[in-house]
Coordinates of C-alpha atoms in Angstrom, one line a residue:
M21 CA -6.5 -11.2 1.6
R22 CA -3.5 -13.4 1.1
I23 CA -1.3 -14.1 -1.7
L24 CA -0.6 -17.2 -2.9
R25 CA 2.9 -18.7 -2.1
H26 CA 4.5 -21.7 -3.2
A27 CA 6.8 -23.6 -1.1
R28 CA 10.6 -23.4 -1.9
G29 CA 11.8 -26.8 -1.0
A30 CA 13.3 -27.6 -4.2
A31 CA 15.6 -24.7 -4.1
I32 CA 16.4 -25.4 -0.5
G33 CA 17.7 -28.9 -1.2
A34 CA 19.8 -27.9 -3.5
A35 CA 21.8 -26.2 -1.4
L36 CA 21.9 -28.4 0.7
A37 CA 23.4 -30.9 -2.1
I38 CA 25.9 -28.0 -3.1
A39 CA 27.0 -27.0 0.6
A40 CA 27.4 -30.8 1.2
C41 CA 30.0 -30.8 -2.3
A42 CA 31.6 -27.9 -0.9
P43 CA 31.9 -27.1 2.2
F44 CA 34.0 -24.0 2.1
A45 CA 32.5 -23.1 -0.7
S46 CA 30.0 -20.2 -0.9
R47 CA 28.1 -19.0 -3.3
P48 CA 25.5 -15.4 -2.4
T49 CA 21.8 -15.7 -2.5
P50 CA 20.8 -13.3 -5.5
P51 CA 18.4 -10.8 -4.5
P52 CA 15.1 -11.8 -5.0
P53 CA 13.3 -9.7 -8.0
F54 CA 11.9 -6.4 -8.0
L55 CA 8.1 -6.0 -9.4
S56 CA 6.5 -2.7 -10.3
Y57 CA 3.0 -2.3 -12.1
A58 CA 1.6 0.5 -14.3
V59 CA -2.5 0.9 -14.5
R60 CA -4.0 3.1 -17.9
L61 CA -7.3 3.1 -18.6
A62 CA -7.6 1.9 -22.2
D63 CA -11.2 2.7 -23.0
G64 CA -13.2 5.1 -20.0
Q65 CA -16.9 4.3 -21.5
L66 CA -16.6 0.4 -21.4
G67 CA -14.8 0.3 -18.1
V68 CA -11.4 -1.2 -19.6
V69 CA -7.7 -0.7 -17.7
E70 CA -5.0 -2.0 -18.7
V71 CA -2.4 -3.5 -16.1
A72 CA 1.1 -3.8 -16.9
G73 CA 4.0 -5.6 -14.3
S74 CA 7.7 -5.6 -15.0
V75 CA 9.6 -8.6 -12.9
S76 CA 13.6 -7.4 -13.2
G77 CA 16.1 -9.6 -11.3
V78 CA 15.0 -13.0 -12.4
T79 CA 16.5 -15.7 -11.3
V80 CA 14.4 -18.8 -12.1
P81 CA 13.5 -20.4 -15.4
A82 CA 9.8 -19.7 -15.1
V83 CA 7.7 -17.8 -12.6
R84 CA 4.5 -18.4 -12.1
L85 CA 1.6 -15.5 -11.7
S86 CA -1.8 -15.9 -10.2
T87 CA -4.7 -13.9 -8.4
A88 CA -5.0 -13.0 -5.0
E89 CA -6.3 -15.9 -2.8
R90 CA -10.1 -14.7 -1.9
E91 CA -12.9 -16.2 0.0
G92 CA -15.1 -15.0 -1.6
G93 CA -16.8 -13.4 -5.0
R94 CA -15.2 -13.5 -8.6
A95 CA -11.6 -13.2 -9.4
P96 CA -9.9 -10.3 -12.3
E97 CA -10.7 -12.1 -15.3
P98 CA -8.0 -11.0 -17.1
I99 CA -8.1 -10.2 -21.0
G100 CA -5.5 -10.6 -23.6
F101 CA -2.6 -11.8 -21.0
R102 CA 1.1 -11.8 -22.8
A103 CA 4.6 -11.6 -21.4
T104 CA 7.7 -10.2 -22.9
G105 CA 11.5 -10.4 -22.9
P106 CA 14.1 -7.8 -22.8
G107 CA 14.1 -7.2 -26.4
G108 CA 10.4 -7.3 -26.9
G109 CA 10.2 -10.7 -27.8
T110 CA 7.7 -12.9 -26.9
L111 CA 7.8 -15.8 -24.1
A112 CA 6.3 -18.6 -24.0
V113 CA 3.2 -18.3 -21.5
E114 CA 0.9 -21.9 -20.4
A115 CA -2.0 -21.0 -19.1
D116 CA -4.6 -23.0 -16.6
G117 CA -6.9 -22.7 -14.8
E118 CA -5.5 -21.2 -11.8
G119 CA -2.6 -19.2 -13.7
W120 CA -0.2 -18.4 -15.9
T121 CA 3.5 -19.8 -16.2
V122 CA 6.0 -17.4 -18.0
R123 CA 8.8 -19.1 -19.3
C124 CA 11.2 -16.5 -19.4
G125 CA 14.8 -18.5 -19.1
R126 CA 15.9 -16.6 -16.3
R127 CA 15.7 -13.2 -17.6
D128 CA 13.7 -10.4 -17.2
F129 CA 10.6 -9.9 -18.4
T130 CA 7.2 -7.6 -18.9
F131 CA 3.7 -9.4 -18.9
S132 CA 0.1 -7.0 -19.6
Y133 CA -3.6 -8.2 -20.0
R134 CA -6.4 -6.2 -20.2
L135 CA -9.7 -5.7 -17.4
V136 CA -13.2 -5.0 -17.5
L137 CA -14.1 -3.1 -14.4
T138 CA -17.8 -2.4 -14.9
I139 CA -19.3 -5.2 -13.9
E140 CA -23.2 -5.0 -13.3
D141 CA -23.7 -4.0 -9.3
R142 CA -20.5 -5.0 -7.3
Y143 CA -22.7 -4.2 -3.9
T144 CA -24.8 -7.1 -3.4
A145 CA -23.4 -10.5 -3.9
D146 CA -19.8 -9.7 -4.1
V147 CA -20.0 -6.4 -1.6
R148 CA -16.9 -7.9 0.5
T149 CA -14.7 -8.7 -2.2
M150 CA -15.0 -6.6 -5.1
L151 CA -14.2 -3.2 -4.0
T152 CA -13.6 -1.7 -7.6
S153 CA -15.4 1.2 -9.4
L154 CA -15.1 3.2 -12.5
D155 CA -16.9 6.2 -12.9
E156 CA -16.5 9.0 -15.3
D157 CA -14.4 11.7 -13.3
R158 CA -12.9 9.4 -11.0
C159 CA -11.6 5.4 -9.8
R160 CA -11.5 3.3 -6.4
L161 CA -9.3 0.3 -6.9
H162 CA -8.5 -2.5 -5.0
G163 CA -5.2 -4.2 -5.7
G164 CA -6.8 -7.4 -5.3
D165 CA -9.6 -6.6 -8.1
L166 CA -6.7 -5.0 -10.4
L167 CA -2.8 -7.0 -10.3
L168 CA -2.3 -10.5 -10.8
V169 CA 1.5 -11.4 -8.4
P170 CA 4.6 -13.8 -8.6
L171 CA 4.2 -16.7 -6.8
M172 CA 7.7 -16.1 -5.6
E173 CA 9.8 -14.1 -3.0
T174 CA 9.9 -10.5 -4.3
A175 CA 12.4 -7.6 -3.3
P176 CA 10.6 -5.6 -0.6
G177 CA 8.8 -2.9 -2.3
V178 CA 6.2 -2.7 -5.2
I179 CA 6.0 0.3 -7.0
V180 CA 2.5 0.8 -8.5
D181 CA 2.0 3.7 -11.5
V182 CA -1.8 4.7 -12.0
D183 CA -2.4 7.2 -14.6
L184 CA -6.5 6.8 -15.0
F185 CA -7.2 10.2 -15.4
P186 CA -4.5 12.5 -16.5
G187 CA -3.3 15.0 -14.0
A188 CA -5.4 13.8 -12.0
P189 CA -4.4 13.4 -7.9
V190 CA -3.7 9.6 -6.7
S191 CA -4.0 8.9 -3.4
A192 CA -3.8 5.4 -1.6
P193 CA -2.7 4.0 2.3
W194 CA 1.2 4.1 1.4
D195 CA 3.7 6.7 0.6
V196 CA 2.6 8.7 -2.8
V197 CA 4.8 10.5 -5.7
G198 CA 2.6 12.3 -8.0
R199 CA 0.7 9.6 -9.6
R200 CA 3.1 6.7 -8.3
I201 CA 2.4 4.1 -5.3
L202 CA 4.9 3.0 -3.2
A203 CA 3.4 0.1 -1.2
P204 CA 6.3 -2.1 1.2
G205 CA 5.1 -5.5 -0.8
V206 CA 3.3 -7.1 -2.8
G207 CA 0.7 -8.0 0.1
E208 CA 0.5 -4.8 0.6
A209 CA -0.4 -3.4 -2.7
V210 CA -2.4 -6.4 -3.5
G211 CA -5.0 -5.0 -0.5
M212 CA -4.6 -1.6 -0.9
V213 CA -7.3 0.7 -2.6
V214 CA -6.1 3.8 -4.3
A215 CA -8.7 6.6 -5.1
A216 CA -7.9 8.5 -8.1
G217 CA -9.3 11.5 -10.1
A218 CA -12.3 13.7 -8.7
Y219 CA -11.9 13.2 -5.2
R220 CA -11.1 15.7 -2.3
F221 CA -7.9 14.7 -0.2
F222 CA -7.2 15.2 3.4
E223 CA -4.4 14.0 5.5
N224 CA -3.6 14.6 8.9
E225 CA -1.7 13.2 12.1
S226 CA -3.4 11.6 14.4
A227 CA -2.4 9.7 17.8
G228 CA 1.3 9.7 16.0
T229 CA -0.4 8.1 12.3
T230 CA -1.0 9.7 9.3
V231 CA -4.8 9.7 7.9
G232 CA -6.1 10.3 4.9
L233 CA -9.3 11.3 3.2
A234 CA -10.9 10.6 -0.2
I235 CA -14.7 12.1 -0.7
A236 CA -16.0 12.6 -3.5
G237 CA -20.1 14.0 -4.6
D238 CA -22.3 16.4 -3.1
W239 CA -23.0 16.1 0.8
K240 CA -25.2 18.2 3.2
F241 CA -22.1 18.4 5.2
E242 CA -18.4 20.1 5.0
D243 CA -15.9 17.7 4.1
G244 CA -13.4 19.4 6.8
E245 CA -15.9 18.6 9.3
F246 CA -16.4 15.2 8.7
F247 CA -13.0 14.9 8.4
D248 CA -12.2 16.1 11.9
L249 CA -15.3 13.6 13.1
V250 CA -12.9 10.7 11.8
G251 CA -9.9 12.1 13.1
H252 CA -11.2 12.1 16.7
I253 CA -12.3 8.6 16.3
V254 CA -9.3 7.3 15.0
R255 CA -7.7 8.7 18.6
R256 CA -9.6 7.9 21.0
E257 CA -9.3 3.7 19.0
I258 CA -5.5 4.0 18.9
S259 CA -5.5 4.9 22.8
W260 CA -7.5 2.3 23.8
F261 CA -4.8 -0.5 22.2
G262 CA -1.5 1.8 22.8
D263 CA -0.5 2.1 19.4
S264 CA -2.0 1.3 15.8
P265 CA -0.7 -1.8 13.6
V266 CA 0.2 0.4 10.6
D267 CA 1.3 4.1 10.3
R268 CA -1.3 4.9 7.6
Y269 CA -4.5 4.5 6.6
L270 CA -6.6 5.6 4.0
F271 CA -10.6 6.4 4.2
V272 CA -12.3 6.5 0.7
C273 CA -16.4 8.3 0.9
D274 CA -18.4 7.7 -1.8
R275 CA -22.1 7.8 -2.4
N276 CA -23.9 4.2 -1.9
P277 CA -25.4 2.8 -4.7
A278 CA -27.7 -0.1 -3.3
R279 CA -30.5 1.6 -1.5
G280 CA -33.6 0.3 -0.7
G281 CA -35.0 -2.5 -0.8
K282 CA -33.2 -5.5 1.0
C283 CA -30.0 -3.2 0.5
F284 CA -28.6 -0.7 3.9
D285 CA -28.5 3.0 3.9
H286 CA -24.8 2.7 4.6
Y287 CA -21.7 0.0 3.6
G288 CA -18.2 -0.1 5.3
M289 CA -15.5 -2.0 4.1
H290 CA -12.2 -3.2 5.7
T291 CA -9.2 -3.7 3.6
G292 CA -5.6 -3.5 4.4
S293 CA -4.5 -0.2 5.5
S294 CA -7.9 1.5 3.4
M295 CA -11.8 1.8 4.6
I296 CA -14.4 2.2 2.7
L297 CA -17.7 4.0 3.5
L298 CA -20.3 4.1 0.7
L299 CA -23.1 6.6 2.9
D300 CA -26.7 7.7 1.8
P301 CA -26.5 10.4 0.1
A302 CA -29.2 12.2 2.3
L303 CA -26.7 11.9 5.2
D304 CA -27.6 16.0 6.6
R305 CA -25.0 17.6 9.1
S306 CA -27.2 16.1 12.2
L307 CA -26.4 12.5 11.3
L308 CA -23.0 13.3 12.0
F309 CA -23.8 13.0 15.8
D310 CA -25.7 10.6 15.7
T311 CA -25.3 6.5 15.5
P312 CA -24.7 6.8 11.4
M313 CA -20.9 7.8 12.4
S314 CA -20.5 4.5 14.0
I315 CA -19.3 3.1 10.0
V316 CA -16.1 5.1 10.8
A317 CA -15.4 3.9 14.2
H318 CA -16.9 0.7 13.3
E319 CA -14.0 -0.3 9.7
F320 CA -11.2 1.5 11.7
F321 CA -11.7 -0.9 14.4
H322 CA -11.3 -4.1 11.8
N323 CA -7.6 -3.0 12.1
W324 CA -7.3 -4.8 15.4
N325 CA -10.4 -6.9 15.5
G326 CA -9.8 -9.5 12.3
G327 CA -6.9 -7.5 11.1
A328 CA -4.2 -7.5 13.7
I329 CA -6.0 -9.5 15.8
P330 CA -6.4 -12.1 13.0
P331 CA -9.9 -13.5 12.5
G332 CA -11.5 -16.4 14.2
E333 CA -15.1 -16.8 14.7
I334 CA -17.0 -14.3 12.9
W335 CA -19.5 -13.5 15.8
F336 CA -17.0 -11.8 17.8
V337 CA -15.3 -10.1 15.0
E338 CA -18.1 -8.5 14.0
G339 CA -20.4 -8.3 17.4
A340 CA -17.4 -7.4 19.5
T341 CA -16.5 -4.4 16.5
V342 CA -20.3 -3.0 16.7
Y343 CA -19.8 -2.7 20.2
F344 CA -17.2 -0.9 20.3
S345 CA -18.0 1.2 17.2
F346 CA -20.6 3.0 19.4
Q347 CA -18.4 3.0 22.7
A348 CA -15.8 4.9 20.5
L349 CA -18.8 7.7 19.4
L350 CA -20.1 7.9 24.0
D351 CA -16.3 8.5 24.4
T352 CA -15.5 11.2 21.4
R353 CA -19.2 12.4 22.3
T354 CA -20.4 12.1 18.7
I355 CA -23.2 10.8 20.2
V356 CA -24.8 11.8 23.8
P357 CA -25.5 8.3 26.5
A358 CA -29.8 9.1 25.2
Q359 CA -29.1 8.3 21.8
Y360 CA -26.6 5.8 22.5
R361 CA -29.9 3.7 24.8
R362 CA -32.3 4.1 22.1
K363 CA -29.8 2.6 19.7
R364 CA -29.1 -0.4 21.9
D365 CA -33.1 -0.7 22.3
A366 CA -33.6 -1.2 18.9
I367 CA -31.1 -3.6 18.1
A368 CA -32.3 -5.3 20.8
A369 CA -35.9 -5.2 19.7
R370 CA -34.6 -6.3 15.9
F371 CA -32.7 -9.2 17.6
A372 CA -35.7 -10.6 19.3
E373 CA -38.1 -10.0 16.2
N374 CA -35.3 -12.0 14.1
P375 CA -37.4 -15.0 12.2
Y376 CA -33.6 -16.3 12.8
A377 CA -33.5 -16.0 16.5
G378 CA -34.0 -18.8 18.6
R379 CA -33.4 -20.9 15.7
V380 CA -30.0 -20.4 14.7
P381 CA -27.3 -20.1 16.9
V382 CA -25.1 -16.9 17.2
A383 CA -22.3 -18.4 16.4
D384 CA -23.4 -20.1 13.6
A385 CA -24.8 -17.1 11.6
G386 CA -22.9 -15.7 8.8
I387 CA -22.6 -12.9 6.6
G388 CA -23.0 -14.7 3.2
D389 CA -23.6 -12.6 0.3
L390 CA -25.2 -9.6 2.2
G391 CA -28.3 -10.9 0.7
D392 CA -30.2 -12.2 3.9
R393 CA -30.6 -9.1 5.8
D394 CA -32.7 -11.4 8.4
M395 CA -29.5 -13.8 8.9
V396 CA -27.0 -10.5 8.9
N397 CA -28.7 -8.7 11.4
L398 CA -29.0 -12.1 13.5
L399 CA -24.6 -11.7 13.4
Y400 CA -24.6 -8.4 13.7
D401 CA -26.8 -7.4 16.7
G402 CA -26.8 -10.7 18.4
G403 CA -22.8 -10.2 18.7
F404 CA -23.2 -7.0 19.8
L405 CA -25.5 -8.0 22.8
A406 CA -23.1 -10.9 23.3
A407 CA -20.0 -8.6 23.4
E408 CA -22.0 -6.4 25.7
A409 CA -22.8 -9.2 27.9
V410 CA -18.9 -9.7 28.2
D411 CA -18.2 -6.6 29.3
A412 CA -20.9 -6.8 31.9
R413 CA -19.7 -9.7 33.4
L414 CA -16.3 -8.4 33.5
R415 CA -17.0 -4.9 35.2
E416 CA -18.8 -7.2 37.4
A417 CA -16.2 -9.2 38.7
T418 CA -13.8 -6.5 39.2
G419 CA -15.3 -3.5 40.1
G420 CA -15.1 -1.8 37.4
R421 CA -11.4 -2.0 36.6
V422 CA -11.3 -4.6 33.6
G423 CA -13.8 -4.2 30.7
L424 CA -13.8 -6.4 27.2
I425 CA -11.1 -3.6 25.7
D426 CA -8.5 -4.7 28.1
V427 CA -9.0 -7.8 27.1
M428 CA -8.8 -7.4 23.4
R429 CA -5.6 -5.4 24.1
R430 CA -4.1 -8.2 25.9
M431 CA -5.5 -10.3 22.8
Y432 CA -4.0 -7.5 20.7
E433 CA -0.3 -7.5 22.2
T434 CA 0.1 -11.6 21.8
G435 CA -1.5 -12.6 18.6
A436 CA -4.6 -14.6 20.1
R437 CA -6.9 -15.0 17.1
A438 CA -10.6 -13.2 18.0
D439 CA -12.5 -16.0 18.6
G440 CA -13.9 -17.7 22.1
E441 CA -11.5 -19.9 23.0
A442 CA -8.5 -17.0 23.1
L443 CA -11.0 -14.2 24.8
D444 CA -11.4 -16.7 27.6
R445 CA -7.2 -17.7 27.8
A446 CA -7.2 -13.8 27.6
A447 CA -9.5 -13.0 30.3
V448 CA -8.2 -15.7 32.6
E449 CA -4.6 -14.1 31.9
V450 CA -5.9 -9.8 32.9
C451 CA -8.4 -10.4 35.8
G452 CA -8.5 -14.3 36.2
E453 CA -12.2 -14.7 34.8
Q454 CA -13.5 -17.7 32.8
L455 CA -15.9 -16.0 30.6
A456 CA -16.1 -19.5 28.2
P457 CA -19.2 -20.6 29.6
L458 CA -21.2 -17.3 29.5
V459 CA -19.8 -16.9 25.4
D460 CA -21.3 -20.9 24.9
A461 CA -24.9 -19.9 26.4
L462 CA -24.9 -16.2 24.6
V463 CA -23.3 -17.3 21.6
R464 CA -23.9 -21.0 20.6
D465 CA -27.0 -21.7 22.2
P466 CA -30.3 -20.9 19.8
A467 CA -32.4 -20.8 22.8
S468 CA -30.7 -18.8 25.3
A469 CA -30.9 -16.1 22.5
R470 CA -34.2 -15.2 23.0
L471 CA -32.8 -14.6 26.6
L472 CA -30.2 -12.6 25.2
A473 CA -32.7 -10.7 23.5
G474 CA -35.0 -10.0 26.2
H475 CA -32.8 -9.0 28.9
G476 CA -30.0 -7.7 27.3
T477 CA -27.0 -8.6 29.8
S478 CA -28.3 -11.9 31.2

């Protein structure tokens, strides 16, 4: 998720003009304004919260605020937006279809608005972008569903005070003092997930990285055992890449509200440094040591593939992530090889029976709104099998010395995008192997998709 920002060409031009007229004079650049938010519950039964923002150290006559840019789903719909100056007087606000412009006259100001957070069934069309949930005793809040942001440079560090359940603790992927969250910047505040209320909180160090867990509800397994398993998976994946993109993560685990029919038993969502796990409440202890735990490995792997390795092609972002989520379970002995083989064969069989196989190339499959389960399966299953084939080709060509994870580590180190072209380039750098012909045959030719399903690593 990105924050929309305006270019500051006019300000740069003005600075050049001043420099030309007075070459020996210098005017210190004022520090950027400081930003903070406060979130409180306005009406629990209606699911209404009030957000108040404060912008301090303003040096411009007007400030524009907008929602975070999103690739799909509904944007927040603030109600009753208003802005006030230092003395409490109302400031002029110009609203249009894309945001609000506050005429602050180079003065500090505050703004406030209300939001309805209980939108019916967020876990279908908006499952990947609407991550917020408000219940009677707890809530998880996604910054992109909650915060309006100024379209200007702001000082490092953003304070977010969350006061929804009196006395209840708060957890976030950043430092938390009481119910105050200290996010490094606006982008991090917008991308974070906050858990508040009746969650049970755990925190530990894994491979030099702080990992937190907020879990709610009754389960057929122990919280501590689940958190230990999360830690094993986190350490293994960090070891593949040598380090992690950030030094603090939060997993939020809750019961999946959308099951049955065309829905999935488990949903996982990765945003910023947060992973949301929506699990089937029937999940028992034995399944902690089976393939359902790939959801933990999958979402954490996205911190690299699709995160630090920016997304390019969705088949690679999701397919390689599915593949390595199961490798992480194998490596941590969460599952044994026989369980993996059963899962792999089930994926290949489902792909072979997919009505889109042979008609739609894997590279053209998309997640969409998750409503078309066959299309989603084509993407994930086909991507898994393609990643498996690429891994096998690399290991065969190098006598087992280099695998796909080694190539992805190079992509991480060089800041490459997660796509076939960057994959080919990194493979040549690491071991001299060209992957483009194989990748094209696997994911861009719908006819070869049938071969992929039938022969696995053909």
